Short mmCIF file of C-alpha atoms in Angstrom, two decimals:
data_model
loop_
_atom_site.label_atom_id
_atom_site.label_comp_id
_atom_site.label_asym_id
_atom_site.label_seq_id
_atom_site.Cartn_x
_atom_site.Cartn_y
_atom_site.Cartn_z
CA UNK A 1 4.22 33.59 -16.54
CA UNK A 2 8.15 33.51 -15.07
CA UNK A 3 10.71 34.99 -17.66
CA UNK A 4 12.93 32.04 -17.94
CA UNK A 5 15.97 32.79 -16.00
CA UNK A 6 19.32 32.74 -17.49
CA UNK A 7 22.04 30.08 -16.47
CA UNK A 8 23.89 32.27 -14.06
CA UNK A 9 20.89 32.85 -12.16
CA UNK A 10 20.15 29.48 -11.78
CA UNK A 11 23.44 28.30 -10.69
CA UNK A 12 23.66 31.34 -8.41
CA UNK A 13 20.51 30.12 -6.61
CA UNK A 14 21.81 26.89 -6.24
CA UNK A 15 24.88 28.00 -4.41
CA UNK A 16 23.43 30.21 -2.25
CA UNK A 17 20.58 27.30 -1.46
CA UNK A 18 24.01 24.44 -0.73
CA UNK A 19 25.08 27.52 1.38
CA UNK A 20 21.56 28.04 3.35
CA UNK A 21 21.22 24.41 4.09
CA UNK A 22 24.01 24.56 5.89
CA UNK A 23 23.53 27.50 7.97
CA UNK A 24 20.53 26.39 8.90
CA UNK A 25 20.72 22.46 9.35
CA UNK A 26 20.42 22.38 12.99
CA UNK A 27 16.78 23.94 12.08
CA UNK A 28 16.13 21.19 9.37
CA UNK A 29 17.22 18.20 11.89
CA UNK A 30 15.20 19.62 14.53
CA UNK A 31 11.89 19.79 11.88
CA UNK A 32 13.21 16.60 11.10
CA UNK A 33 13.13 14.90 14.53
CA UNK A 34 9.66 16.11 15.16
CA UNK A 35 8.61 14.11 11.89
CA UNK A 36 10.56 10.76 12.88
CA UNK A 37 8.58 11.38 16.51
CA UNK A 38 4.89 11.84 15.00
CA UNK A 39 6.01 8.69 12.82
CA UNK A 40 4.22 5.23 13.56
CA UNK A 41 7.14 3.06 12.17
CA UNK A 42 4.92 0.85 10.60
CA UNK A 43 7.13 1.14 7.10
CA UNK A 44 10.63 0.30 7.77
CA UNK A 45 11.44 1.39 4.06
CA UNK A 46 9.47 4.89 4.77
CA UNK A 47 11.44 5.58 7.96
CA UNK A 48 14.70 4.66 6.45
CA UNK A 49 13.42 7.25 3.95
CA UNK A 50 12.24 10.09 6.27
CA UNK A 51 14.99 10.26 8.24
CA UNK A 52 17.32 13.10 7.72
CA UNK A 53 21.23 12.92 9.59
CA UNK A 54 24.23 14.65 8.67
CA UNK A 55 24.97 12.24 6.27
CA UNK A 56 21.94 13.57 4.17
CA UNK A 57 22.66 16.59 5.18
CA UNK A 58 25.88 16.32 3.18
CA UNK A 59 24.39 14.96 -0.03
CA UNK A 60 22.38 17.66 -0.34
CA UNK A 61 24.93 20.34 -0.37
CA UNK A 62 26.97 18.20 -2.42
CA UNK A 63 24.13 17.76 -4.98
CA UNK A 64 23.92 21.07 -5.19
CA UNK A 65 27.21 22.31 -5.77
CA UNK A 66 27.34 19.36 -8.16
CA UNK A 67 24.54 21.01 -10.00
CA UNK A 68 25.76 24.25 -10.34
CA UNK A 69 28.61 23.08 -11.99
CA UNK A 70 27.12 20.91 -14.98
CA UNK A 71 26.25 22.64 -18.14
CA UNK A 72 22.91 24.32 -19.08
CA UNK A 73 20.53 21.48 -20.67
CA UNK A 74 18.92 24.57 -22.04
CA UNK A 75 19.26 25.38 -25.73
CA UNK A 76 21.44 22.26 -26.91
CA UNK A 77 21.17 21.58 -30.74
CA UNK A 78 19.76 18.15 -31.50
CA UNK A 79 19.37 18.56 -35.15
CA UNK A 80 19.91 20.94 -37.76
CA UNK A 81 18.69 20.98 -41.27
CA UNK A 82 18.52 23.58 -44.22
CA UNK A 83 16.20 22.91 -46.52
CA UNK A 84 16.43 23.68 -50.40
CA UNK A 85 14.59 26.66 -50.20
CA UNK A 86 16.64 28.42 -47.98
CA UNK A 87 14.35 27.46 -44.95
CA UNK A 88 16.80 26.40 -41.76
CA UNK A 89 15.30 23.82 -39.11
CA UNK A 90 16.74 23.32 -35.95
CA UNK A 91 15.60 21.03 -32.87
CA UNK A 92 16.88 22.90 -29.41
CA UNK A 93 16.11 21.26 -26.06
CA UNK A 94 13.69 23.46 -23.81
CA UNK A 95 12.25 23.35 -20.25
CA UNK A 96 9.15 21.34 -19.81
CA UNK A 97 6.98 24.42 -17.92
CA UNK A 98 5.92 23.43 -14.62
CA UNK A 99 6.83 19.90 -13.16
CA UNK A 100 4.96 18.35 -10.24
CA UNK A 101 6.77 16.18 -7.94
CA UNK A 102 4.82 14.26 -6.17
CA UNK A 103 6.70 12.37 -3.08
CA UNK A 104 6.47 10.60 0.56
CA UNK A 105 8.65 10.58 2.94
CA UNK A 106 11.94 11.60 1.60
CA UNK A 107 12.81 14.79 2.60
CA UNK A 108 15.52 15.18 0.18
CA UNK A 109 13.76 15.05 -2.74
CA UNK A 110 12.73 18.41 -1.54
CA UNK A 111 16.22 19.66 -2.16
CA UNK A 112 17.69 17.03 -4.73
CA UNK A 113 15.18 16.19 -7.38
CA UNK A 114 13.47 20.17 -7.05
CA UNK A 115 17.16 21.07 -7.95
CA UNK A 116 17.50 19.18 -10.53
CA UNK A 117 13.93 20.49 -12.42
CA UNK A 118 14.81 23.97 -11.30
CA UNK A 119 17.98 23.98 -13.23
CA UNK A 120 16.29 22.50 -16.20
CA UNK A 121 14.83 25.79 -16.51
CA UNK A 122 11.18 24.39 -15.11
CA UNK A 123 8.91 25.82 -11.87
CA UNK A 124 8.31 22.99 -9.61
CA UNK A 125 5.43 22.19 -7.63
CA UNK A 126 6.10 19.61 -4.76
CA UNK A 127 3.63 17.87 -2.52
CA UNK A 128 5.28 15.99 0.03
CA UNK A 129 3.52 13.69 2.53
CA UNK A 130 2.40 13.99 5.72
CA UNK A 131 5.13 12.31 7.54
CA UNK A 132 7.76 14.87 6.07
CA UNK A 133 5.79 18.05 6.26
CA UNK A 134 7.98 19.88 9.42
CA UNK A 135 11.45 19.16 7.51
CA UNK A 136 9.79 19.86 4.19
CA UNK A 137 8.32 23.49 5.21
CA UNK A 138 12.15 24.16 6.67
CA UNK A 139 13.28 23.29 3.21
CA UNK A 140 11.11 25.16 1.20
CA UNK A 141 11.24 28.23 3.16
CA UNK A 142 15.24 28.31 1.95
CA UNK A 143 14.53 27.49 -1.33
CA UNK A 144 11.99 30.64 -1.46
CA UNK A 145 15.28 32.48 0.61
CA UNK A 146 17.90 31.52 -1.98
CA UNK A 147 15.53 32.78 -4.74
CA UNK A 148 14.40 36.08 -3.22
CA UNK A 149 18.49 36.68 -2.70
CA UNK A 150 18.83 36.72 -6.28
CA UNK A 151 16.03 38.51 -7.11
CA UNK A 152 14.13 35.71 -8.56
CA UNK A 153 10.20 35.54 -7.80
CA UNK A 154 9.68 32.84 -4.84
CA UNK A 155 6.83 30.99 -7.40
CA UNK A 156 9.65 28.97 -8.80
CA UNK A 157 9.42 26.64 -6.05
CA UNK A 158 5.72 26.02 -4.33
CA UNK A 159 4.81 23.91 -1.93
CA UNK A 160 1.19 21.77 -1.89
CA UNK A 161 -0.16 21.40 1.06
CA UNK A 162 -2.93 19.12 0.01
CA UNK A 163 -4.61 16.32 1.57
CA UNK A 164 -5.81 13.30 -0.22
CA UNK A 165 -8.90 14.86 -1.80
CA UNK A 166 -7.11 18.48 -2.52
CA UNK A 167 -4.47 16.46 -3.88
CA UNK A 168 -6.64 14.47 -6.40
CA UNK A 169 -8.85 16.96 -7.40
CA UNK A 170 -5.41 18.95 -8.26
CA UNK A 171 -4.42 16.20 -10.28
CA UNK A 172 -7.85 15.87 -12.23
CA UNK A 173 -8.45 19.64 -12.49
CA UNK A 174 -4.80 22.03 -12.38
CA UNK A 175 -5.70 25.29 -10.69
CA UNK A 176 -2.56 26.29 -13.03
CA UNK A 177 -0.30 25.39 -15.48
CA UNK A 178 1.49 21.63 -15.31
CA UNK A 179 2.98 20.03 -17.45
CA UNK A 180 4.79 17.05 -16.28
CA UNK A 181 4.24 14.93 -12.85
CA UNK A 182 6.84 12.51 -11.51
CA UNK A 183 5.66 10.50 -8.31
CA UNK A 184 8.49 9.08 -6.01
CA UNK A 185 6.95 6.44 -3.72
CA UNK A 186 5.33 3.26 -3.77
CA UNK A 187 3.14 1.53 -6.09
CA UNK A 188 -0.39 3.17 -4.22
CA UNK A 189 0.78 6.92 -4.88
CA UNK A 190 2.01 5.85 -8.59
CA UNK A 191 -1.50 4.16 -9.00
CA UNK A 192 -3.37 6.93 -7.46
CA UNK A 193 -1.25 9.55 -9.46
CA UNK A 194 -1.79 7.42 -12.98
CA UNK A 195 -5.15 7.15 -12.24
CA UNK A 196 -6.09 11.21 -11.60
CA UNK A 197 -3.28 12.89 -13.87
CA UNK A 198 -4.59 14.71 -16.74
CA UNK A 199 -1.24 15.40 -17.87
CA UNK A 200 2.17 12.92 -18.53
CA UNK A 201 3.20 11.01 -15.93
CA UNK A 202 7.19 9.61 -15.62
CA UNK A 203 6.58 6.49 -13.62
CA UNK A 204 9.56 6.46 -11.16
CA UNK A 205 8.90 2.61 -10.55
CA UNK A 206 9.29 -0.03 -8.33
CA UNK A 207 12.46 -2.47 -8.22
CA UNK A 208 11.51 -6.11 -7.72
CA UNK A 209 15.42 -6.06 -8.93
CA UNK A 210 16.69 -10.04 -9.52
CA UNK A 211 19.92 -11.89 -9.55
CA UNK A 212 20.73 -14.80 -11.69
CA UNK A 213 23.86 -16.89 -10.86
CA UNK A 214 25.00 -18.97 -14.08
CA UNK A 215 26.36 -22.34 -13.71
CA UNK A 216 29.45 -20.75 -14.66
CA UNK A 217 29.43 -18.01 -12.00
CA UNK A 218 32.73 -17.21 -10.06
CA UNK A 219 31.06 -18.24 -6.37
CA UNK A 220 32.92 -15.73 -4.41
CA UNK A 221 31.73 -12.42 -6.75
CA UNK A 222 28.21 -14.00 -6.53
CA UNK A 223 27.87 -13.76 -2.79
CA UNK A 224 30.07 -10.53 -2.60
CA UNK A 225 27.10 -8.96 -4.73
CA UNK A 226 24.23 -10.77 -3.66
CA UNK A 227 24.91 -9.67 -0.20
CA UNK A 228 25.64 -5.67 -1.17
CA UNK A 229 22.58 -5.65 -3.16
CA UNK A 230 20.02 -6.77 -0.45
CA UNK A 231 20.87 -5.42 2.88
CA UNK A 232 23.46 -2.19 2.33
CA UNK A 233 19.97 0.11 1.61
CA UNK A 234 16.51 -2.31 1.74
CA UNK A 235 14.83 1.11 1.54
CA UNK A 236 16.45 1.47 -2.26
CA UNK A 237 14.31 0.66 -5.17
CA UNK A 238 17.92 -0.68 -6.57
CA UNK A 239 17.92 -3.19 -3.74
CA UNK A 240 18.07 -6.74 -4.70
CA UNK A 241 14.58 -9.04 -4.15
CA UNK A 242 15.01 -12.07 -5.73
CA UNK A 243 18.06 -15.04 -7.01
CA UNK A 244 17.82 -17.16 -9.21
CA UNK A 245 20.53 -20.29 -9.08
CA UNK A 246 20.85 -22.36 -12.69
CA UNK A 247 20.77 -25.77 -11.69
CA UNK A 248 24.05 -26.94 -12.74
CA UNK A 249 25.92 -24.45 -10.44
CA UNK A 250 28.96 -26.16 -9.10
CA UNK A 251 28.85 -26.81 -5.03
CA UNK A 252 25.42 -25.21 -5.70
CA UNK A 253 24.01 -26.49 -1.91
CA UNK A 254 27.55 -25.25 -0.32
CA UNK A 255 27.27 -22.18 -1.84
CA UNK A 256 23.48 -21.65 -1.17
CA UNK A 257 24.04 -22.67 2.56
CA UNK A 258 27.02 -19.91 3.26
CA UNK A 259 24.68 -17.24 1.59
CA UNK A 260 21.62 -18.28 3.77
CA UNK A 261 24.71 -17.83 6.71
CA UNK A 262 25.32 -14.07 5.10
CA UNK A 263 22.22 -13.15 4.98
CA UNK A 264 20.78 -14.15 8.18
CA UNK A 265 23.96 -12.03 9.32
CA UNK A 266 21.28 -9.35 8.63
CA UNK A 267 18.41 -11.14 9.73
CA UNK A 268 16.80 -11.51 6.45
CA UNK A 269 14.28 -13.29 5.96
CA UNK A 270 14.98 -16.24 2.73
CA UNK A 271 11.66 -18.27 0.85
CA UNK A 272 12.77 -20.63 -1.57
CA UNK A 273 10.43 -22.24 -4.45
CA UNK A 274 9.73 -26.26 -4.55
CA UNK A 275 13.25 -27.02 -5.93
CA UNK A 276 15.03 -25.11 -3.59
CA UNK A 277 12.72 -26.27 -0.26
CA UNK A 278 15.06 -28.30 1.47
CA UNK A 279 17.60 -25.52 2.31
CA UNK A 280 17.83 -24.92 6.01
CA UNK A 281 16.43 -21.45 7.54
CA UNK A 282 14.24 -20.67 4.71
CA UNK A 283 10.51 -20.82 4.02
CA UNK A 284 8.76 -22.28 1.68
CA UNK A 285 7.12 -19.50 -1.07
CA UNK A 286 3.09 -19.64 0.18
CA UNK A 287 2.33 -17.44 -2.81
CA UNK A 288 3.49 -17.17 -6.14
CA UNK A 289 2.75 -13.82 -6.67
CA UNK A 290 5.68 -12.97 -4.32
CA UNK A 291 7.41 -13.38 -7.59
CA UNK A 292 5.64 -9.66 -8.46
CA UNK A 293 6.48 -8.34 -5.12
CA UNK A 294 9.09 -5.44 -4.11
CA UNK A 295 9.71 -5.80 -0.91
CA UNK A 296 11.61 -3.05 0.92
CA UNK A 297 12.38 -5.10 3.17
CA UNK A 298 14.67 -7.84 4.91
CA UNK A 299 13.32 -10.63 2.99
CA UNK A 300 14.42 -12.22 -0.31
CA UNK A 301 13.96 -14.84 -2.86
CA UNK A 302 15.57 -18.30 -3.97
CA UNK A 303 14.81 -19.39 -7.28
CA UNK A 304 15.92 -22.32 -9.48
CA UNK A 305 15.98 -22.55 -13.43
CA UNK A 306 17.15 -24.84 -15.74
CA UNK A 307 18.94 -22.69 -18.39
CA UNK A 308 19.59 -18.80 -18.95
CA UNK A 309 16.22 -18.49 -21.22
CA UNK A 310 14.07 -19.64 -18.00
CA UNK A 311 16.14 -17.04 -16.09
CA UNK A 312 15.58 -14.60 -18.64
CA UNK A 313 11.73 -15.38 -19.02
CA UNK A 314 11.24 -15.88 -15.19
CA UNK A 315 12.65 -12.13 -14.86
CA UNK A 316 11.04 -10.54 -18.03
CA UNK A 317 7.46 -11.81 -16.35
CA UNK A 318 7.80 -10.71 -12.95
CA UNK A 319 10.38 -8.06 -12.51
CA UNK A 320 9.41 -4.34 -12.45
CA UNK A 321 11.65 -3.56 -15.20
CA UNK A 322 14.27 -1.23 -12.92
CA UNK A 323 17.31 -3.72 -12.81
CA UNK A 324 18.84 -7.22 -13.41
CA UNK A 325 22.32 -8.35 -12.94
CA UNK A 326 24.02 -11.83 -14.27
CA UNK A 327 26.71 -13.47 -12.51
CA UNK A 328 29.00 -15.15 -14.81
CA UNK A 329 32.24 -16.08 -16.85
CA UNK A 330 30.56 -16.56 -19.97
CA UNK A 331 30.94 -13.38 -22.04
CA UNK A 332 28.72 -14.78 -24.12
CA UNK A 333 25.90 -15.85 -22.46
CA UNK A 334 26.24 -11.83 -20.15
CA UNK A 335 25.83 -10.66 -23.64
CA UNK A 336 22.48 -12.87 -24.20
CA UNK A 337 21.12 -11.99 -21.01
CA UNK A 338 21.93 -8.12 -21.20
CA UNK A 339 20.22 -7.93 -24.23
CA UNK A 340 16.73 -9.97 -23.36
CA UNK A 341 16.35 -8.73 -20.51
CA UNK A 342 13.75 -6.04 -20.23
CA UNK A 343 14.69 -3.90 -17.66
CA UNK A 344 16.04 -0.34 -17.44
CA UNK A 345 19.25 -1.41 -16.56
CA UNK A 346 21.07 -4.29 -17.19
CA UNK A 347 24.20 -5.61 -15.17
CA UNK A 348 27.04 -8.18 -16.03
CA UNK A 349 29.07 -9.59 -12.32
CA UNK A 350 28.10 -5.80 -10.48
CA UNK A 351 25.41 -5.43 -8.04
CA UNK A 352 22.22 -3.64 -8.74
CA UNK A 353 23.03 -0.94 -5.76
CA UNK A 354 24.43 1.28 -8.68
CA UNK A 355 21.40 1.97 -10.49
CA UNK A 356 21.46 5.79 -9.31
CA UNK A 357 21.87 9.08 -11.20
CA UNK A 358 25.10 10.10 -9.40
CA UNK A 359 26.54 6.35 -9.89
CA UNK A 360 25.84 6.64 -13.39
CA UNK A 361 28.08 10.09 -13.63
CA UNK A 362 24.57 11.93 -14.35
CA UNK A 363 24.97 14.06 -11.25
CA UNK A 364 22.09 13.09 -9.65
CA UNK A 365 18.97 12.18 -10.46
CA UNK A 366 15.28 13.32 -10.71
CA UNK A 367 14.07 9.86 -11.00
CA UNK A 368 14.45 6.73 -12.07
CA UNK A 369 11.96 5.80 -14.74
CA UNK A 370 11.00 2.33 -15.82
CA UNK A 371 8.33 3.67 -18.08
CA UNK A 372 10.18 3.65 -21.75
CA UNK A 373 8.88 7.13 -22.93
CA UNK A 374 10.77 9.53 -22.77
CA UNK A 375 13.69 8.62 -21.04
CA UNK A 376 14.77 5.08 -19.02
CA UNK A 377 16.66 4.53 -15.94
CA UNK A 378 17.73 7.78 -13.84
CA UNK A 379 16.67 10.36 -15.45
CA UNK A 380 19.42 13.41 -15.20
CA UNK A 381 19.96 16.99 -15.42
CA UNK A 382 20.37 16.18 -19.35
CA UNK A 383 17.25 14.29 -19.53
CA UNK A 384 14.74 16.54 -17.67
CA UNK A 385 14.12 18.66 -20.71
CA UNK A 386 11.71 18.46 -24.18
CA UNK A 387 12.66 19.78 -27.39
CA UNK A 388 11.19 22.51 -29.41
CA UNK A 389 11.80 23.29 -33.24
CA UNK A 390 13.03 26.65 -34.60
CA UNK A 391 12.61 27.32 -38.01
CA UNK A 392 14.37 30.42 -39.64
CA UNK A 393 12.91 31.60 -43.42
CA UNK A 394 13.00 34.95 -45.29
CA UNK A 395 9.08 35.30 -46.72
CA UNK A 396 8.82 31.22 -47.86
CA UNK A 397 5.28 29.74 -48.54
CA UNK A 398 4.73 25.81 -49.11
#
């Protein structure tokens, strides 16, 4: 078992792993070109994901300086209680153990999310897929660096390199100690990872993210966000899938026919339901379970309801409970809708783009959870912990 390692060892680490990365990030974009070569393409969303350029580059270092500087989650007092026999009771937060983080294609989860667990005071296990293995190996080979410079024993950061099979039988039977597993990737690996884990799961889940533009909507805000949320990052799970337009929206067909304009800017692709059919340059839906779908992808959704509670009932049925945004001037009826809507996060006139960790001024973030237990939305530095009691007597029975 690793000693836990005190806070100035794990921010040391960190600084001297921002530092590696970027002595050695000609090495990581040449792994990293080798992996965009072998790749088919057949994902657009997975090759946005897998590619790594000096941009991501960047946000690496940055994430971990950015770590190094936040406060140990470690050993925060929750509660605190002394009890009339002299008894004290204190709840203190504490690592989780070992966290497995199971991933495709992004090849800074390696550096991000690991960073994030590894400063929570927990050993991580990653398994990255296939696609990212060359830029992965680069990476972990500099985490196992940055550890060995501080003296720190390089099983605080190991790499799986499973297959399919190895990869479930790990999940049904642990060869060693795990106690926590967050998948990041589509709705197969968090289905196969539900299905095998013998230990919690936090779901980081799909988007399916939707739009509704009241009837009292400012027109101008409503295509300014409808427009960020779908095409600035389709490979996002905060991207935006589907609108829905109340029926008494002023100049609703003007309005709908300049956004169609917008968005074909970026060749998406628009279906509309039967109310909505007669727009130009969209599709007809084929399918109603499109409703369910994320896409990751150029391709979006016109809807039509009658009044805020069809909105709110529409999106309560088929989102994935990530994120929901109303446009309106109607305090009021933001207020009704931020509250009834069942989703992680909830926006009033803002796009759904800035459901992140670091957009939320968490830092970063390991995941972002639309399971309700334990924690919601992007789950932080703060959040990446459990809690353990401590109870201080002097010879008391019960």
């Amino acid at each position: 078992m690793s000693i836990l390692l005190n806070i100035q060892e794990r921010n040391a680490v960190l600084l001297t792993m921002a530092e590696l990365i970027v002595e050695n990030q000609s090495e990581i974009l040449a792994a990293n070109k080798k992996d965009l070569e072998g790749y088919s393409g057949e994902d657009l969303a997975m090759g946005d994901r897998l590619k790594v350029d000096q941009s991501k580059i960047d946000g690496m270092v940055l994430s971990l300086k950015q770590l190094a500087n936040e406060e140990d989650p470690l050993g925060i007092e929750r509660f605190n209680f002394t009890h009339a026999n002299g008894i004290n009771v204190s709840n203190k937060t504490a690592p989780f153990g070992t966290i497995l983080i199971i991933y495709e294609s992004r090849p800074d989860v390696t550096i991000e999310a690991a960073g994030i667990a590894f400063k929570s005071g927990n050993k991580i296990l990653l398994k990255g897929g296939k696609e990212s293995l060359n830029s992965n190996l680069v990476l972990v080979t500099l985490w196992h660096k940055a550890l060995e410079t501080h003296n720190c024993t390089k099983d605080w950061v190991t790499y799986l390199q499973f297959d399919r099979k190895q990869t479930q039988e790990f999940l049904e039977k642990p060869t060693q100690k795990l106690d926590l597993i967050v998948p990041r990737g589509g709705e197969k690996l968090i289905a196969f990872v539900k299905q095998h884990a013998t230990c919690p799961v936090i779901v980081s889940g799909r988007g399916n993210n939707f739009v509704y533009v009241d009837a009292e909507a400012d027109l101008e805000m409503a295509l300014d966000i409808i427009i960020n949320a779908k095409t600035t990052k389709i490979s996002a799970c905060n991207a935006l899938d589907k609108v829905l337009i109340d029926a008494d929206l002023p100049r609703k067909q003007q309005f709908l026919q300049r956004l169609i304009q917008e968005l074909k800017k970026s060749s998406v692709e628009i279906l509309t339901d039967e109310a909505l059919s007669s727009l130009e340059e969209t599709n007809l839906i084929q399918d109603e379970n499109v409703w369910y779908e994320e896409f990751l992808d150029y391709k979006i959704v016109f809807g039509q309801v009658p009044s805020i509670e069809e909105a709110i009932a529409k999106i309560n049925t088929y989102g994935g409970g990530h994120s929901a945004a109303i446009i309106t001037a109607n305090k009021e009826k933001a207020n009704t809708f931020m509250q009834l809507v069942d989703t992680a996060a909830v926006y009033h006139n803002a796009s759904t783009r800035f459901t992140d960790g670091g957009q939320f001024g968490l830092g970063g973030e390991l995941a972002i959870s639309t399971d309700k237990l334990h924690q919601r939305g992007p789950i932080g530095l703060q959040h990446l912990v459990t809690n353990k009691w401590y109870i201080q007597g002097n010879g008391q029975v019960r």
